[in-house]
Amino acid sequence: MRAIRRFTVRPVLPVALAALGELAGNLRWSWHPETQDVFAAVDPDLWESTGRDPVKLLGAVSRSRFEELAADAAFLETLRGARAGLEAYLTNDRWFQKKMSDGPRAIGYFSPEFGIAAVLPQYSGGLGILAGDHLKAASDLGVPIIGVGLLYRHGYFKQAFSREGWQQETYPVLDPDGLPISLLREEDGSRATITIAMPGGPDLIARIWVASVGRVPLLLLDTDVEGNPDHYVDVTDRLYGGNSEHRLRQELLLGVGGVRALRAYSRITGAPAPEVFHTNEGHAGFLGLERIRELTVAADGPGLDFETALEVGRASTVFTTHTPVPAGIDRFPRTLVEQYFSEGGATPGVPLDRILGLGAEDYDNGDASVFNMAVMGFRLAQRANGVSVLHGEVSRGMFNGLWPAFDEAEVPIGSITNGVHAPSWVAREVFALAEGQGADPDSDDAEAYWDAVDKIPSGDIWATKRQLRERLVVDARKRLARSCEKRGAAKAELGWIETALDPDVLTIGFARRAASYKRLTLMLRDPERLKRLLLDPERPVQLIMAGKAHPADDGGKKLIQAIVQLADDPEVRHRIAYLPNYDIAMAQPLYPGCDVWLNNPLRPYEACGTSGMKAALNGGLNLSILDGWWDEWYDGNNGWAIPSADGVDDADHRDDLEAAALYDLIEKEVAPRFYDLDAEGVPTRWIEMVRHTLKSLGPKVLATRMVRDYVRQLYTPAAGNARLLNSDYHGAAELAVWKKRVKGGWPAVRVEHVESSGVGDAPEVGATMSVRAFVALGDLAPADVEVQLVHGKINSEDELVQTSVSPLTAVESYEGGRHRFDGDVVLEQGGAFGYTVRVVPCNDLLTSPAELGVVALA
Ligand SMILES: *Cc1c(COP(=O)(O)O)cnc(C)c1O
């Protein structure tokens, strides 16, 4: 029988246990083991059987058990302690309060997905996990972020396998009343909503849920609301499903609706309005259009003109791009955007032609029929970044078309390397090892924390790693048994699973989305060789793999099937497992349990990658292609680099080369080191690498390092610029007028003539070269520009490489808008040297000379 209605009955806690409700209502429990202990003590069996979900646990506990606990003095004491701990965590001054007094009052952080905890499955993969870690680290640091996202009724799909190993997707309904979120309500108790005008229909209505992520509120919009027609209710049905129009509606809701939700939240709770808006990947980019609407035509706004509003919006917006894979960039048919933003559309009063211009691929090889969300992201944000040094570089090349007058190196896209939230991902036992040697968990000094690793006896590290490996093996066997049953195996056929995998065998982990560039099956390139590695009588290896393919990606599903079928083979099934439904709950025991974390993407498509960071923090050694973060932080001793055959164009041949290198490394380096035991049975050379990994990577891969970088390098400067422009919007208006004047006057800007002196025919290192440049500026003044001497090495084509820039000084003006600029440069290095002179726009409020896209070269 199907129910005609469903709802969740909320438990009534005895007054003495009210604090349990508070602890369950803030997701901080999910990265705080001591709070988890409190829930476990409520009922250890229920805690496990509810999947360690406090809301479900409290809903399932019997009244008699509650009464028992309410009379248990020791439990009440523990509960009081946990509640006081949470209270202190939420209110004490933290890093931001102590160190960043000029930081932004608040930051709005927009993302299409958030992976906070297993109990709130609103993520598909790395992007969401990163957003979750960003919020959690911001909370730990006291950074005043407000997250903005969508609440998907089905989240992302759950993965299972058919008998043949084909991926099956299911979409269980998530009941919001059973989730750790609460509805944002107006003062009179009615639910708070936002609306968005839709073409040819009634307004779209959304309600707003609030998840408490430690100190950080996360607003989640949801269209499952009375008053919405069915096709609107479905806007927040699932993550990354449906056609372009469906996605566009989701992104409208996230961007435009998200800003409106933030305003409602501030109005109701008194929370400060964000001074900075962070667009985590292109999907949320429409937020910039809503802000322009607020600043231009909104009845209660300042009534700015479009250009001024654009400057205000840009100054206070940060855009992070997350992928160099072209298919990962969000693009809509231009006509669809036209339809949703025409007069009376989502942002009424913002001119359609200006909107279309922001997302236009109006550069070489661009497609005039599409609207590109990444391109709009860059145009609406004065500060933009990639997510590793290498990805920053790749992004500058990829988006050079937006700043065609400038060399790749000067494209204004920087980088901040991702990080991971240690308390969420590091096994308690690993922290205990460090803290047993005096490491201070409350210290802000991560280097000092991980230095304690030197003092841990090798035998303790080895014993702990074995314990974590065993925990993973036990968890994997349970998952295998459930999966085999689902695939139609009889109970009697499952006996082998009891001894599948081995807690004493070198364990290699590989889990990630089945996107083709991640090359899920590279390990299977030579199945016989792989089998020999797995079954080696002295130095066996076991592989634990997992990952979902996008439901529409049959190619990815085929890759998964190939591995599942191999893992079904009785000859090797005790050494290789493909576990279904990779998610946070699986990931948490997986990273600590692996000795080696394998990553073999096609370089340079892995923008950063974070799973290897989580493995490293648990003392796992990375075995990876030099891509993303590994390219930056591999130091020769903290793991292994798989040589990548960059430049080999034949994809098959490249895979063969890289797979062979991978097998060689495992056979000749990794396994021998792991199994090389000393008299005490400890592989000392392995443990050396584990220590070095923890010490060299521990302080770097942290999400707290990442969030500090964002605060210092992007959020605070953005807030500073925004304040300069915003006080009465005068600054922004002036900047807009200045930009227009400079762009208008630019055609007259020319470098007419350059003279140099001080170096004869045979200059020597240390000589000083003096340069005079005669420049025509037309109607522009010398203060509007910077005249630069660009100098450095030159290659065989006379192209300048590794350039430095020295500004020249205005010394004299002549009739007709001509000026002389002088400067000196010392020749620091021998070899081929070259220089040129160029003129770029100059204004304190620009973040890069490339911002206006114009330059005049000698
Ligand atoms: C960390 C993590 C990811 C992202 O890992 P990548 O290395 O970026 O592929 C994806 N899913 C889950 C569940 C994770 O924990």
Short mmCIF file of N, CA and C in Angstrom, two decimals, residues 659-801:
data_model
loop_
_atom_site.label_atom_id
_atom_site.label_comp_id
_atom_site.label_asym_id
_atom_site.label_seq_id
_atom_site.Cartn_x
_atom_site.Cartn_y
_atom_site.Cartn_z
N ALA A 659 50.33 3.40 -17.92
CA ALA A 659 49.96 2.20 -17.15
C ALA A 659 51.21 1.37 -16.85
N ALA A 660 52.09 1.23 -17.84
CA ALA A 660 53.31 0.44 -17.62
C ALA A 660 54.15 1.07 -16.52
N ALA A 661 54.24 2.40 -16.54
CA ALA A 661 55.02 3.10 -15.52
C ALA A 661 54.40 2.87 -14.14
N LEU A 662 53.08 2.84 -14.10
CA LEU A 662 52.37 2.62 -12.84
C LEU A 662 52.66 1.21 -12.30
N TYR A 663 52.55 0.19 -13.16
CA TYR A 663 52.83 -1.19 -12.72
C TYR A 663 54.27 -1.28 -12.20
N ASP A 664 55.19 -0.66 -12.95
CA ASP A 664 56.59 -0.72 -12.55
C ASP A 664 56.79 -0.14 -11.15
N LEU A 665 56.17 1.02 -10.93
CA LEU A 665 56.33 1.67 -9.63
C LEU A 665 55.81 0.77 -8.51
N ILE A 666 54.65 0.19 -8.71
CA ILE A 666 54.08 -0.66 -7.65
C ILE A 666 54.99 -1.86 -7.40
N GLU A 667 55.42 -2.47 -8.49
CA GLU A 667 56.20 -3.69 -8.37
C GLU A 667 57.59 -3.43 -7.79
N LYS A 668 58.24 -2.36 -8.24
CA LYS A 668 59.65 -2.16 -7.90
C LYS A 668 59.86 -1.22 -6.72
N GLU A 669 58.93 -0.33 -6.45
CA GLU A 669 59.15 0.65 -5.38
C GLU A 669 58.17 0.47 -4.22
N VAL A 670 56.89 0.47 -4.56
CA VAL A 670 55.89 0.55 -3.50
C VAL A 670 55.83 -0.73 -2.68
N ALA A 671 55.58 -1.85 -3.36
CA ALA A 671 55.42 -3.11 -2.62
C ALA A 671 56.70 -3.51 -1.88
N PRO A 672 57.88 -3.43 -2.52
CA PRO A 672 59.09 -3.82 -1.77
C PRO A 672 59.26 -3.02 -0.49
N ARG A 673 58.97 -1.74 -0.54
CA ARG A 673 59.15 -0.91 0.64
C ARG A 673 58.14 -1.28 1.74
N PHE A 674 56.92 -1.55 1.32
CA PHE A 674 55.87 -1.87 2.30
C PHE A 674 56.18 -3.18 3.03
N TYR A 675 56.73 -4.14 2.30
CA TYR A 675 56.95 -5.47 2.89
C TYR A 675 58.35 -5.66 3.45
N ASP A 676 59.13 -4.58 3.48
CA ASP A 676 60.51 -4.70 3.98
C ASP A 676 60.52 -4.44 5.49
N LEU A 677 60.34 -5.52 6.27
CA LEU A 677 60.15 -5.37 7.71
C LEU A 677 61.47 -5.51 8.48
N ASP A 678 61.58 -4.75 9.56
CA ASP A 678 62.77 -4.90 10.41
C ASP A 678 62.52 -6.01 11.45
N ALA A 679 63.46 -6.15 12.38
CA ALA A 679 63.37 -7.25 13.35
C ALA A 679 62.09 -7.19 14.18
N GLU A 680 61.56 -5.96 14.36
CA GLU A 680 60.32 -5.83 15.15
C GLU A 680 59.07 -6.01 14.28
N GLY A 681 59.27 -6.29 13.02
CA GLY A 681 58.12 -6.44 12.13
C GLY A 681 57.57 -5.12 11.64
N VAL A 682 58.38 -4.07 11.66
CA VAL A 682 57.92 -2.75 11.21
C VAL A 682 58.68 -2.35 9.94
N PRO A 683 57.98 -1.90 8.91
CA PRO A 683 58.67 -1.47 7.69
C PRO A 683 59.22 -0.05 7.87
N THR A 684 60.42 0.04 8.39
CA THR A 684 60.92 1.35 8.82
C THR A 684 61.00 2.36 7.67
N ARG A 685 61.40 1.90 6.49
CA ARG A 685 61.53 2.86 5.39
C ARG A 685 60.15 3.35 4.94
N TRP A 686 59.16 2.52 5.08
CA TRP A 686 57.79 2.94 4.77
C TRP A 686 57.33 3.99 5.77
N ILE A 687 57.55 3.68 7.05
CA ILE A 687 57.11 4.59 8.11
C ILE A 687 57.81 5.95 7.97
N GLU A 688 59.07 5.91 7.53
CA GLU A 688 59.77 7.17 7.26
C GLU A 688 58.98 8.04 6.26
N MET A 689 58.51 7.38 5.22
CA MET A 689 57.74 8.13 4.22
C MET A 689 56.41 8.63 4.78
N VAL A 690 55.82 7.81 5.63
CA VAL A 690 54.55 8.22 6.25
C VAL A 690 54.78 9.48 7.10
N ARG A 691 55.84 9.44 7.89
CA ARG A 691 56.16 10.63 8.71
C ARG A 691 56.39 11.86 7.83
N HIS A 692 57.18 11.63 6.79
CA HIS A 692 57.50 12.77 5.94
C HIS A 692 56.24 13.32 5.25
N THR A 693 55.35 12.41 4.88
CA THR A 693 54.08 12.84 4.28
C THR A 693 53.30 13.70 5.26
N LEU A 694 53.17 13.22 6.48
CA LEU A 694 52.39 13.96 7.47
C LEU A 694 53.02 15.33 7.72
N LYS A 695 54.35 15.35 7.82
CA LYS A 695 55.00 16.62 8.15
C LYS A 695 55.02 17.59 6.97
N SER A 696 55.26 17.07 5.77
CA SER A 696 55.40 17.99 4.64
C SER A 696 54.04 18.43 4.11
N LEU A 697 53.06 17.51 4.13
CA LEU A 697 51.76 17.86 3.55
C LEU A 697 50.75 18.29 4.60
N GLY A 698 50.92 17.78 5.82
CA GLY A 698 49.93 18.06 6.87
C GLY A 698 49.53 19.52 6.98
N PRO A 699 50.51 20.43 7.06
CA PRO A 699 50.12 21.83 7.23
C PRO A 699 49.54 22.46 5.95
N LYS A 700 49.89 21.89 4.78
CA LYS A 700 49.50 22.55 3.53
C LYS A 700 48.10 22.17 3.04
N VAL A 701 47.75 20.91 3.19
CA VAL A 701 46.53 20.44 2.54
C VAL A 701 45.26 20.78 3.32
N LEU A 702 45.40 21.58 4.35
CA LEU A 702 44.25 21.87 5.22
C LEU A 702 43.29 22.90 4.61
N ALA A 703 42.01 22.67 4.83
CA ALA A 703 41.02 23.65 4.39
C ALA A 703 41.15 24.95 5.18
N THR A 704 41.66 24.88 6.41
CA THR A 704 41.87 26.12 7.15
C THR A 704 42.95 26.97 6.46
N ARG A 705 44.00 26.33 5.92
CA ARG A 705 45.00 27.08 5.14
C ARG A 705 44.31 27.70 3.92
N MET A 706 43.48 26.92 3.24
CA MET A 706 42.78 27.43 2.06
C MET A 706 41.89 28.63 2.40
N VAL A 707 41.09 28.49 3.47
CA VAL A 707 40.15 29.57 3.79
C VAL A 707 40.91 30.82 4.23
N ARG A 708 42.01 30.63 4.98
CA ARG A 708 42.83 31.80 5.32
C ARG A 708 43.32 32.48 4.05
N ASP A 709 43.78 31.68 3.08
CA ASP A 709 44.25 32.26 1.81
C ASP A 709 43.13 33.07 1.14
N TYR A 710 41.93 32.50 1.11
CA TYR A 710 40.81 33.24 0.51
C TYR A 710 40.56 34.55 1.26
N VAL A 711 40.59 34.46 2.59
CA VAL A 711 40.29 35.66 3.38
C VAL A 711 41.34 36.74 3.12
N ARG A 712 42.61 36.34 3.14
CA ARG A 712 43.68 37.34 3.01
C ARG A 712 43.84 37.84 1.58
N GLN A 713 43.79 36.90 0.63
CA GLN A 713 44.14 37.28 -0.74
C GLN A 713 42.94 37.78 -1.55
N LEU A 714 41.74 37.32 -1.20
CA LEU A 714 40.60 37.68 -2.04
C LEU A 714 39.49 38.40 -1.27
N TYR A 715 39.00 37.79 -0.19
CA TYR A 715 37.83 38.39 0.47
C TYR A 715 38.14 39.78 1.05
N THR A 716 39.26 39.89 1.76
CA THR A 716 39.53 41.16 2.43
C THR A 716 39.86 42.27 1.43
N PRO A 717 40.73 42.00 0.44
CA PRO A 717 40.93 43.05 -0.58
C PRO A 717 39.63 43.40 -1.32
N ALA A 718 38.79 42.41 -1.57
CA ALA A 718 37.52 42.70 -2.26
C ALA A 718 36.66 43.60 -1.40
N ALA A 719 36.59 43.28 -0.11
CA ALA A 719 35.78 44.12 0.78
C ALA A 719 36.37 45.53 0.83
N GLY A 720 37.69 45.62 0.82
CA GLY A 720 38.33 46.94 0.84
C GLY A 720 37.95 47.75 -0.39
N ASN A 721 38.08 47.15 -1.56
CA ASN A 721 37.69 47.84 -2.79
C ASN A 721 36.21 48.21 -2.77
N ALA A 722 35.40 47.25 -2.32
CA ALA A 722 33.96 47.50 -2.31
C ALA A 722 33.64 48.69 -1.40
N ARG A 723 34.34 48.79 -0.27
CA ARG A 723 34.07 49.92 0.64
C ARG A 723 34.46 51.24 -0.02
N LEU A 724 35.60 51.23 -0.72
CA LEU A 724 36.00 52.46 -1.40
C LEU A 724 34.94 52.90 -2.40
N LEU A 725 34.37 51.93 -3.09
CA LEU A 725 33.40 52.26 -4.13
C LEU A 725 32.03 52.56 -3.57
N ASN A 726 31.71 51.95 -2.43
CA ASN A 726 30.32 51.88 -2.02
C ASN A 726 29.82 52.99 -1.12
N SER A 727 30.74 53.66 -0.39
CA SER A 727 30.26 54.49 0.71
C SER A 727 29.05 55.30 0.26
N ASP A 728 29.19 56.03 -0.84
CA ASP A 728 27.98 56.65 -1.39
C ASP A 728 27.89 56.34 -2.88
N TYR A 729 28.54 55.30 -3.28
CA TYR A 729 28.58 54.85 -4.68
C TYR A 729 29.32 55.82 -5.58
N HIS A 730 29.93 56.86 -4.96
CA HIS A 730 30.65 57.83 -5.75
C HIS A 730 31.86 57.21 -6.42
N GLY A 731 32.57 56.41 -5.63
CA GLY A 731 33.78 55.77 -6.14
C GLY A 731 33.46 54.90 -7.34
N ALA A 732 32.37 54.17 -7.26
CA ALA A 732 32.01 53.27 -8.36
C ALA A 732 31.63 54.07 -9.60
N ALA A 733 30.88 55.16 -9.37
CA ALA A 733 30.47 55.98 -10.51
C ALA A 733 31.70 56.57 -11.19
N GLU A 734 32.66 57.04 -10.36
CA GLU A 734 33.89 57.60 -10.93
C GLU A 734 34.67 56.55 -11.70
N LEU A 735 34.75 55.36 -11.12
CA LEU A 735 35.50 54.29 -11.79
C LEU A 735 34.83 53.95 -13.12
N ALA A 736 33.50 53.88 -13.12
CA ALA A 736 32.79 53.56 -14.35
C ALA A 736 33.04 54.63 -15.41
N VAL A 737 32.99 55.90 -14.98
CA VAL A 737 33.22 57.00 -15.92
C VAL A 737 34.67 56.96 -16.42
N TRP A 738 35.59 56.70 -15.52
CA TRP A 738 37.01 56.63 -15.89
C TRP A 738 37.25 55.52 -16.92
N LYS A 739 36.66 54.34 -16.66
CA LYS A 739 36.85 53.22 -17.59
C LYS A 739 36.35 53.58 -18.98
N LYS A 740 35.19 54.27 -19.00
CA LYS A 740 34.59 54.63 -20.28
C LYS A 740 35.51 55.62 -21.02
N ARG A 741 36.04 56.58 -20.25
CA ARG A 741 36.90 57.60 -20.85
C ARG A 741 38.19 56.96 -21.38
N VAL A 742 38.77 56.06 -20.58
CA VAL A 742 40.03 55.45 -20.99
C VAL A 742 39.82 54.56 -22.22
N LYS A 743 38.75 53.78 -22.19
CA LYS A 743 38.49 52.92 -23.35
C LYS A 743 38.24 53.76 -24.59
N GLY A 744 37.47 54.87 -24.39
CA GLY A 744 37.15 55.75 -25.52
C GLY A 744 38.41 56.41 -26.08
N GLY A 745 39.34 56.79 -25.19
CA GLY A 745 40.53 57.50 -25.63
C GLY A 745 41.65 56.58 -26.10
N TRP A 746 41.48 55.28 -25.90
CA TRP A 746 42.60 54.37 -26.12
C TRP A 746 43.13 54.32 -27.56
N PRO A 747 42.27 54.43 -28.55
CA PRO A 747 42.79 54.34 -29.92
C PRO A 747 43.90 55.37 -30.20
N ALA A 748 43.95 56.45 -29.43
CA ALA A 748 44.98 57.46 -29.68
C ALA A 748 46.29 57.15 -28.94
N VAL A 749 46.27 56.11 -28.08
CA VAL A 749 47.46 55.82 -27.28
C VAL A 749 48.47 55.04 -28.12
N ARG A 750 49.72 55.56 -28.15
CA ARG A 750 50.76 54.94 -28.99
C ARG A 750 52.12 55.12 -28.35
N VAL A 751 52.96 54.13 -28.47
CA VAL A 751 54.37 54.32 -28.13
C VAL A 751 55.05 54.78 -29.41
N GLU A 752 55.53 56.05 -29.44
CA GLU A 752 56.03 56.58 -30.71
C GLU A 752 57.49 56.26 -30.95
N HIS A 753 58.26 56.25 -29.86
CA HIS A 753 59.69 56.22 -30.07
C HIS A 753 60.38 55.84 -28.77
N VAL A 754 61.35 54.93 -28.82
CA VAL A 754 62.05 54.52 -27.60
C VAL A 754 63.56 54.68 -27.81
N GLU A 755 64.23 55.28 -26.85
CA GLU A 755 65.69 55.41 -26.90
C GLU A 755 66.28 54.75 -25.68
N SER A 756 67.46 54.13 -25.86
CA SER A 756 68.11 53.61 -24.67
C SER A 756 69.56 54.05 -24.67
N SER A 757 70.16 54.11 -23.48
CA SER A 757 71.56 54.50 -23.38
C SER A 757 72.16 53.80 -22.18
N GLY A 758 73.49 53.87 -22.07
CA GLY A 758 74.17 53.30 -20.91
C GLY A 758 74.73 51.93 -21.19
N VAL A 759 74.23 51.26 -22.21
CA VAL A 759 74.82 49.98 -22.57
C VAL A 759 75.34 50.09 -24.00
N GLY A 760 76.57 49.81 -24.18
CA GLY A 760 77.17 49.92 -25.52
C GLY A 760 76.90 48.67 -26.33
N ASP A 761 77.84 48.31 -27.18
CA ASP A 761 77.67 47.14 -28.03
C ASP A 761 77.83 45.84 -27.26
N ALA A 762 78.63 45.87 -26.18
CA ALA A 762 78.90 44.63 -25.44
C ALA A 762 78.59 44.83 -23.97
N PRO A 763 77.31 44.92 -23.61
CA PRO A 763 76.95 45.19 -22.22
C PRO A 763 77.35 44.03 -21.32
N GLU A 764 77.65 44.35 -20.07
CA GLU A 764 78.02 43.32 -19.11
C GLU A 764 77.00 43.27 -17.98
N VAL A 765 77.00 42.13 -17.31
CA VAL A 765 76.10 41.99 -16.16
C VAL A 765 76.42 43.10 -15.17
N GLY A 766 75.37 43.73 -14.64
CA GLY A 766 75.56 44.81 -13.68
C GLY A 766 75.44 46.18 -14.31
N ALA A 767 75.48 46.25 -15.66
CA ALA A 767 75.35 47.55 -16.32
C ALA A 767 73.93 48.08 -16.15
N THR A 768 73.80 49.40 -16.14
CA THR A 768 72.48 50.02 -16.03
C THR A 768 72.07 50.57 -17.39
N MET A 769 70.89 50.18 -17.83
CA MET A 769 70.36 50.68 -19.09
C MET A 769 69.32 51.75 -18.78
N SER A 770 69.44 52.90 -19.42
CA SER A 770 68.42 53.94 -19.24
C SER A 770 67.53 53.97 -20.48
N VAL A 771 66.24 54.14 -20.22
CA VAL A 771 65.29 54.11 -21.33
C VAL A 771 64.46 55.39 -21.31
N ARG A 772 64.24 55.94 -22.50
CA ARG A 772 63.32 57.06 -22.66
C ARG A 772 62.25 56.63 -23.64
N ALA A 773 61.01 56.80 -23.25
CA ALA A 773 59.93 56.44 -24.17
C ALA A 773 59.09 57.68 -24.44
N PHE A 774 58.86 57.94 -25.73
CA PHE A 774 57.98 59.04 -26.12
C PHE A 774 56.63 58.44 -26.49
N VAL A 775 55.61 58.89 -25.76
CA VAL A 775 54.31 58.22 -25.85
C VAL A 775 53.23 59.25 -26.17
N ALA A 776 52.34 58.90 -27.09
CA ALA A 776 51.18 59.76 -27.37
C ALA A 776 50.01 59.22 -26.58
N LEU A 777 49.34 60.09 -25.82
CA LEU A 777 48.20 59.63 -25.02
C LEU A 777 46.89 60.26 -25.46
N GLY A 778 46.91 61.08 -26.51
CA GLY A 778 45.66 61.72 -26.94
C GLY A 778 45.10 62.56 -25.80
N ASP A 779 43.82 62.32 -25.49
CA ASP A 779 43.17 63.11 -24.44
C ASP A 779 43.43 62.56 -23.03
N LEU A 780 44.09 61.42 -22.94
CA LEU A 780 44.33 60.85 -21.62
C LEU A 780 45.52 61.54 -20.96
N ALA A 781 45.52 61.49 -19.62
CA ALA A 781 46.60 62.13 -18.87
C ALA A 781 47.63 61.06 -18.48
N PRO A 782 48.87 61.46 -18.21
CA PRO A 782 49.87 60.48 -17.77
C PRO A 782 49.39 59.67 -16.56
N ALA A 783 48.57 60.26 -15.70
CA ALA A 783 48.11 59.53 -14.51
C ALA A 783 47.10 58.43 -14.84
N ASP A 784 46.52 58.48 -16.05
CA ASP A 784 45.56 57.44 -16.43
C ASP A 784 46.24 56.15 -16.84
N VAL A 785 47.54 56.23 -17.05
CA VAL A 785 48.22 55.06 -17.61
C VAL A 785 49.48 54.75 -16.82
N GLU A 786 50.00 53.56 -17.09
CA GLU A 786 51.36 53.27 -16.65
C GLU A 786 52.14 52.90 -17.90
N VAL A 787 53.29 53.55 -18.08
CA VAL A 787 54.16 53.17 -19.18
C VAL A 787 55.20 52.23 -18.59
N GLN A 788 55.30 51.04 -19.19
CA GLN A 788 56.12 50.00 -18.57
C GLN A 788 57.23 49.54 -19.49
N LEU A 789 58.39 49.35 -18.90
CA LEU A 789 59.47 48.68 -19.59
C LEU A 789 59.32 47.19 -19.25
N VAL A 790 59.07 46.38 -20.28
CA VAL A 790 58.92 44.94 -20.06
C VAL A 790 60.20 44.29 -20.57
N HIS A 791 60.93 43.60 -19.71
CA HIS A 791 62.23 43.10 -20.10
C HIS A 791 62.46 41.70 -19.57
N GLY A 792 63.38 41.00 -20.20
CA GLY A 792 63.68 39.65 -19.73
C GLY A 792 64.44 38.87 -20.78
N LYS A 793 64.43 37.57 -20.63
CA LYS A 793 65.11 36.71 -21.59
C LYS A 793 64.30 36.67 -22.88
N ILE A 794 64.98 36.37 -23.98
CA ILE A 794 64.24 36.17 -25.22
C ILE A 794 64.59 34.81 -25.80
N ASN A 795 63.60 34.24 -26.48
CA ASN A 795 63.86 32.94 -27.09
C ASN A 795 64.28 33.13 -28.55
N SER A 796 64.40 32.04 -29.26
CA SER A 796 64.96 32.12 -30.61
C SER A 796 64.03 32.88 -31.57
N GLU A 797 62.75 33.00 -31.22
CA GLU A 797 61.84 33.78 -32.08
C GLU A 797 61.76 35.24 -31.65
N ASP A 798 62.69 35.67 -30.82
CA ASP A 798 62.69 37.03 -30.29
C ASP A 798 61.49 37.33 -29.40
N GLU A 799 60.86 36.28 -28.88
CA GLU A 799 59.76 36.49 -27.96
C GLU A 799 60.32 36.63 -26.55
N LEU A 800 59.75 37.57 -25.81
CA LEU A 800 60.19 37.76 -24.44
C LEU A 800 59.61 36.65 -23.57
N VAL A 801 60.47 36.04 -22.77
CA VAL A 801 59.98 35.03 -21.84
C VAL A 801 60.49 35.40 -20.45
#
